[in-house]
CSV table of C-alpha atoms in Angstrom, one decimal:
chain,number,residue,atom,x,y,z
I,132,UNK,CA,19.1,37.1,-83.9
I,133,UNK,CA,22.8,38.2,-82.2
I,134,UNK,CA,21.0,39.7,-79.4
I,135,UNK,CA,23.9,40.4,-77.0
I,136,UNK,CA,27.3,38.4,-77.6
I,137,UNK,CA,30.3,37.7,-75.1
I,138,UNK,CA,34.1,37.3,-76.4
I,139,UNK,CA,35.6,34.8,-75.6
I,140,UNK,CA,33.8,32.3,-74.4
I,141,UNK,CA,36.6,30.4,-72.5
I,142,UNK,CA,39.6,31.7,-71.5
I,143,UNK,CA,42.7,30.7,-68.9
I,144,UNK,CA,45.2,33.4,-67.6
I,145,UNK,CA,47.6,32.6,-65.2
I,146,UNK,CA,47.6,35.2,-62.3
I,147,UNK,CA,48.7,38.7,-63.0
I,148,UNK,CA,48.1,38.4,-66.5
I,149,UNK,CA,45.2,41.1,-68.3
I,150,UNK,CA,42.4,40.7,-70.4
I,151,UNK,CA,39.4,42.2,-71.9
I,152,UNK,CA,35.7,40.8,-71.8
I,153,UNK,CA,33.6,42.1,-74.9
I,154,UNK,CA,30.4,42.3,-74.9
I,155,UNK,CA,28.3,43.8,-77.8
I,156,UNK,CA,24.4,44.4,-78.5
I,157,UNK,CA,22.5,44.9,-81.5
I,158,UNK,CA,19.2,45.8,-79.9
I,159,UNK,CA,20.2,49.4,-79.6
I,160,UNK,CA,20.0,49.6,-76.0
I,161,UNK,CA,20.9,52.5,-73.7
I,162,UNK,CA,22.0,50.3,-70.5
I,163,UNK,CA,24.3,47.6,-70.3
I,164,UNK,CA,25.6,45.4,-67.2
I,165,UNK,CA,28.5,43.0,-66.5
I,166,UNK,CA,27.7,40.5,-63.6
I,167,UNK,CA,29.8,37.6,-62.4
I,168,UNK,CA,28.4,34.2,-61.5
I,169,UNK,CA,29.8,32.3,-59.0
I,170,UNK,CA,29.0,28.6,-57.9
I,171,UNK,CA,25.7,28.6,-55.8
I,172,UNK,CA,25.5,31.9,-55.7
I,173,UNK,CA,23.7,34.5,-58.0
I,174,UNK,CA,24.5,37.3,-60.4
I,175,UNK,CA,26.8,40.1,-58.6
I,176,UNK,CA,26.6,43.5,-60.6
I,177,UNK,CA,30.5,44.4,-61.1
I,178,UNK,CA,30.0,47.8,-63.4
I,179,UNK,CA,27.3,48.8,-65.4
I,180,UNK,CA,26.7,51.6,-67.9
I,181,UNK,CA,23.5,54.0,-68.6
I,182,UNK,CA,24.5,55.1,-71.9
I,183,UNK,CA,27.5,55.8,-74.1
I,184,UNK,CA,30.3,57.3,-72.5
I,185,UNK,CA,29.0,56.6,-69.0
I,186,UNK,CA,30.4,53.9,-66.7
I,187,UNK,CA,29.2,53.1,-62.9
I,188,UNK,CA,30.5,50.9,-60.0
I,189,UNK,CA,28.4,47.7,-59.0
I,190,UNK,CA,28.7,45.8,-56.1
I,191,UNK,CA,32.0,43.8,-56.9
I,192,UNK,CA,33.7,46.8,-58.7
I,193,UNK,CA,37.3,46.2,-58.1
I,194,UNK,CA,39.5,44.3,-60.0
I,195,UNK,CA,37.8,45.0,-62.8
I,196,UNK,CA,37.2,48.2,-65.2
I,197,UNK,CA,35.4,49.0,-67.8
I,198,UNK,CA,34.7,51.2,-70.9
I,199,UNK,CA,31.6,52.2,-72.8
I,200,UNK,CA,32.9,54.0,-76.2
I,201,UNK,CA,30.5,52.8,-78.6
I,202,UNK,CA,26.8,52.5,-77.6
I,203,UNK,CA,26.5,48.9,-78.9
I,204,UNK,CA,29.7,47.4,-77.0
I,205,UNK,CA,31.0,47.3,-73.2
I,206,UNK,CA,33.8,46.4,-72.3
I,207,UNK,CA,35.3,44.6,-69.2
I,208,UNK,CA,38.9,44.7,-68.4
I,209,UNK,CA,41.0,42.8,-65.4
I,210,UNK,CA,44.8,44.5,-65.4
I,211,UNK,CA,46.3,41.9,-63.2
I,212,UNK,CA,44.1,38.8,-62.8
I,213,UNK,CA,43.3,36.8,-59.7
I,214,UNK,CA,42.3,33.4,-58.8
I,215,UNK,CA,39.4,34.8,-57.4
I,216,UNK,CA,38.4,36.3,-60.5
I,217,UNK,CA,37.9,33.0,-61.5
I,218,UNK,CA,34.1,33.0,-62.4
I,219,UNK,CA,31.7,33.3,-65.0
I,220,UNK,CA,30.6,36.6,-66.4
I,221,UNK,CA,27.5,37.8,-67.6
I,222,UNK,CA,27.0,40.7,-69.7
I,223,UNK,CA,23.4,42.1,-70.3
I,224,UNK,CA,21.7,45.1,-71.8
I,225,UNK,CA,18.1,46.9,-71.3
I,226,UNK,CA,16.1,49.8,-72.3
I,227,UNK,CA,14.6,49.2,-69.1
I,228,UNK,CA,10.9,49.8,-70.1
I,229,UNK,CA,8.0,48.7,-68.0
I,230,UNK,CA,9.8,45.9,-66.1
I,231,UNK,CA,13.7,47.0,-67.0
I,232,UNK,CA,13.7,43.2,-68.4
I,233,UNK,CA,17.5,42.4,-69.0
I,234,UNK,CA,18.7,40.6,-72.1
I,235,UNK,CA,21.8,38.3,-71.4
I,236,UNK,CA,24.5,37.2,-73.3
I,237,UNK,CA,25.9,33.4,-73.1
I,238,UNK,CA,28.3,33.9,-70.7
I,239,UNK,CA,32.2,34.0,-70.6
I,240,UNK,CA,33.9,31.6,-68.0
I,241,UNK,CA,37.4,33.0,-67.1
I,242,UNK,CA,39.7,30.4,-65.0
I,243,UNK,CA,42.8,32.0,-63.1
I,244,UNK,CA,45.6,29.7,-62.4
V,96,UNK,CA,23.7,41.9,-46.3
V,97,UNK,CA,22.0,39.7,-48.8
V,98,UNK,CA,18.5,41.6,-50.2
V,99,UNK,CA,17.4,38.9,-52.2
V,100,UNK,CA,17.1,35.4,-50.9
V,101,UNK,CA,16.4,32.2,-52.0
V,102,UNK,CA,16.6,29.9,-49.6
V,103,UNK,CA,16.3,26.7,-51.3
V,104,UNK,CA,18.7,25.8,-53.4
V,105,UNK,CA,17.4,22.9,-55.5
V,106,UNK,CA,13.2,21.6,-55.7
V,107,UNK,CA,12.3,18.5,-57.4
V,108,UNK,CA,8.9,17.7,-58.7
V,109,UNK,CA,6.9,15.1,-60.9
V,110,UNK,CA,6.1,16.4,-64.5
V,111,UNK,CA,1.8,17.8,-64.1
V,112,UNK,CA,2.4,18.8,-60.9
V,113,UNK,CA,3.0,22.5,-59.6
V,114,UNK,CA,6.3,23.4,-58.9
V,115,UNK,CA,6.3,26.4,-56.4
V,116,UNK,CA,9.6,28.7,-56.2
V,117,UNK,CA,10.1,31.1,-53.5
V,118,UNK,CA,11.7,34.2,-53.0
V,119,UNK,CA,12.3,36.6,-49.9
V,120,UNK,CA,13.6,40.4,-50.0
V,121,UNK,CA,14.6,42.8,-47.4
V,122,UNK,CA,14.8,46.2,-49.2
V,123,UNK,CA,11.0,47.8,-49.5
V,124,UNK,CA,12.4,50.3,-52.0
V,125,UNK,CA,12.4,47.5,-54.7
V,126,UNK,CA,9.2,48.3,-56.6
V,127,UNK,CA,9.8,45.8,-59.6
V,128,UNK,CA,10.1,41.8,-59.5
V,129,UNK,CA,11.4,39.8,-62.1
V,130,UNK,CA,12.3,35.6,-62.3
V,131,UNK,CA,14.5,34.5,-65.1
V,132,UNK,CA,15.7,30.9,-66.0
V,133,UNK,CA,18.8,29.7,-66.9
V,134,UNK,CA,19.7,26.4,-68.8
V,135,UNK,CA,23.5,25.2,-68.3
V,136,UNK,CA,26.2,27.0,-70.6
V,137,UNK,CA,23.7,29.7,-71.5
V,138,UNK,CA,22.7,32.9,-70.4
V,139,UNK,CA,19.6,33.7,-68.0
V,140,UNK,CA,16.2,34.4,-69.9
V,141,UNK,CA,13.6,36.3,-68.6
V,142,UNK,CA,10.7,34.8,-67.3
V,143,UNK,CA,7.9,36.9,-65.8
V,144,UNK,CA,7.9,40.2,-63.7
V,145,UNK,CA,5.6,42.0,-61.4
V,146,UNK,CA,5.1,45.8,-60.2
V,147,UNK,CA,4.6,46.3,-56.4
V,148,UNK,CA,1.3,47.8,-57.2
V,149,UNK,CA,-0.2,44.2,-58.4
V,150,UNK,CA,-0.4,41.5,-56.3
V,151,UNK,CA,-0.3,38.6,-59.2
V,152,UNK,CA,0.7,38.4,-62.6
V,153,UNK,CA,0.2,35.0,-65.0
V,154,UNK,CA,1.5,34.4,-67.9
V,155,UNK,CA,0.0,30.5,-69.4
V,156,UNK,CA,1.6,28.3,-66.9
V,157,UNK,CA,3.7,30.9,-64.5
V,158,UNK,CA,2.0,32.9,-62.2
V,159,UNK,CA,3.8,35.2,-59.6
V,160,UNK,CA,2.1,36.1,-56.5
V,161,UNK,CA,3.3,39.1,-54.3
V,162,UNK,CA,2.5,39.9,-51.0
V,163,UNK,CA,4.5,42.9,-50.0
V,164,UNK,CA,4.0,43.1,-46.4
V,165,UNK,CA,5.7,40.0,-46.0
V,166,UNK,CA,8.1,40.7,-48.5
V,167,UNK,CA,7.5,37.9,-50.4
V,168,UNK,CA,7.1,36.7,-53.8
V,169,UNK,CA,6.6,33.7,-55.6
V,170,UNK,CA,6.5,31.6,-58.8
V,171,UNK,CA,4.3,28.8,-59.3
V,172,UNK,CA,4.1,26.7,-62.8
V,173,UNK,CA,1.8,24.8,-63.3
V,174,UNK,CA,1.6,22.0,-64.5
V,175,UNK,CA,5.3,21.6,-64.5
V,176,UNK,CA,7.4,19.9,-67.8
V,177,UNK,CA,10.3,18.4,-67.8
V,178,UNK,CA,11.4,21.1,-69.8
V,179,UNK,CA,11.2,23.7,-66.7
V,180,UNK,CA,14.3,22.2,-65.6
V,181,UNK,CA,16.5,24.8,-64.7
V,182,UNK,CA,18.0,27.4,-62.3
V,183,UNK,CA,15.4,30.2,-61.2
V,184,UNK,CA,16.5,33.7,-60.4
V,185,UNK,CA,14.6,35.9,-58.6
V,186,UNK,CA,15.3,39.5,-59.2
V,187,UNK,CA,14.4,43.0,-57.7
V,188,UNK,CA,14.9,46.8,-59.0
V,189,UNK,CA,14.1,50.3,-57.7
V,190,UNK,CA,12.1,51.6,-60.3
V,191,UNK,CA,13.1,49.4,-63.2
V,192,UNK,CA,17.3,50.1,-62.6
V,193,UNK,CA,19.9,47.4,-62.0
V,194,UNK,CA,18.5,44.3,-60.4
V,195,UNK,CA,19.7,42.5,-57.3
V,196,UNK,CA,19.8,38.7,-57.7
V,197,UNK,CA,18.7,36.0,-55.4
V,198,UNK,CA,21.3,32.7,-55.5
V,199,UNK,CA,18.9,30.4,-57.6
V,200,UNK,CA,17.1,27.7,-56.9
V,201,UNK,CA,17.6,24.5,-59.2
V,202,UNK,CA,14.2,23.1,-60.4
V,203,UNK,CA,14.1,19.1,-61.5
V,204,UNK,CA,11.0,18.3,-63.4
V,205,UNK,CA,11.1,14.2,-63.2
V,206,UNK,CA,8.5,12.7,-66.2
């Protein structure tokens, strides 16, 4: 049961440094989401996708892009990485349905030095 | 402009009681409802939702109660386990689209 599954798990940049958050589903889902968690506070939408191909701003969109060439994966990139970036980040995907339940991956926590 | 609140952070209850989570929004657009838990070093799991056109929705020992013209909504479980230990989320959508997050209140189940 993958579900929906986060690379890496961990990882430490130093500031200005780039990366790229994967996040790929198996549950053949149309809409995926990355959100950032920070402490005592909840979920904050960054970008989020309604199909393959598409890409949308969030709430916290910059800093931060992403891609959506393959249905099953979404990507999230940081070009020049912040200490404020420092957070945890949530990828999740939905067929919305009834409810537009979302399915969540484990989480990646990113520290920025 | 925060459309979801929580405003308490942490509730802490003895296990067979009910434990009563709260939520408050500001947006009347937001025509779905959903609370998800989270367990530390995992991702949040979905809980139980509600449609604005229902006032209640149970599911064994979580119920949500809505009462939309006081924008408010709320989880009860009952009775509680120490296995309800976690951070609740509430959540809100316009028609089943991205959600809007509350900031989580931390549930302690004590046996």
């Amino acid at each position: 049961n993958a579900g929906v599954t986060q690379t890496p798990k961990f990882r430490v940049l130093k500031t200005g440094q780039s990366m790229t958050l994967l996040c790929a589903q198996d549950m053949n889902h149309e809409y995926m989401y990355w959100y950032r968690q920070d402490p005592g506070m909840g979920l904050r939408l960054i970008h989020y996708s309604v199909g393959e191909g598409t890409t949308a701003k969030g709430e916290v969109p910059d800093g931060y892009n992403v891609s959506r060439l393959k249905k099953q994966n979404f990507l999230l990139g940081l070009e020049s990485a912040a200490p404020s970036q420092t957070s945890v980040y949530f990828c999740a995907s939905t067929n919305r349905g009834v409810t537009g339940e979302l399915f969540f991956g484990e989480g990646s926590r990113l520290t920025v030095l | 402009d925060q459309q979801v609140k929580q405003n308490s952070p942490s509730l802490s209850v003895q296990e067979g009681r009910i434990s009563i989570l709260n939520c408050d929004y500001t947006n009347s657009m937001f025509d779905y409802f959903l609370w998800y838990k989270k367990y530390p070093a995992e991702g949040p799991t979905f809980l139980i939702s509600i449609s604005s056109i229902k006032d209640k929705n149970e599911d064994g020992r979580f119920t949500v109660f809505l009462n939309k013209s006081a924008k408010h909504l709320s989880l009860h479980i009952v009775p509680s386990q120490p296995g309800d230990s976690a951070v609740y989320f509430c959540a809100a959508s316009v028609g089943a689209g991205k959600s809007t997050f509350g900031d989580g209140t931390t549930l302690t189940v004590k046996p």
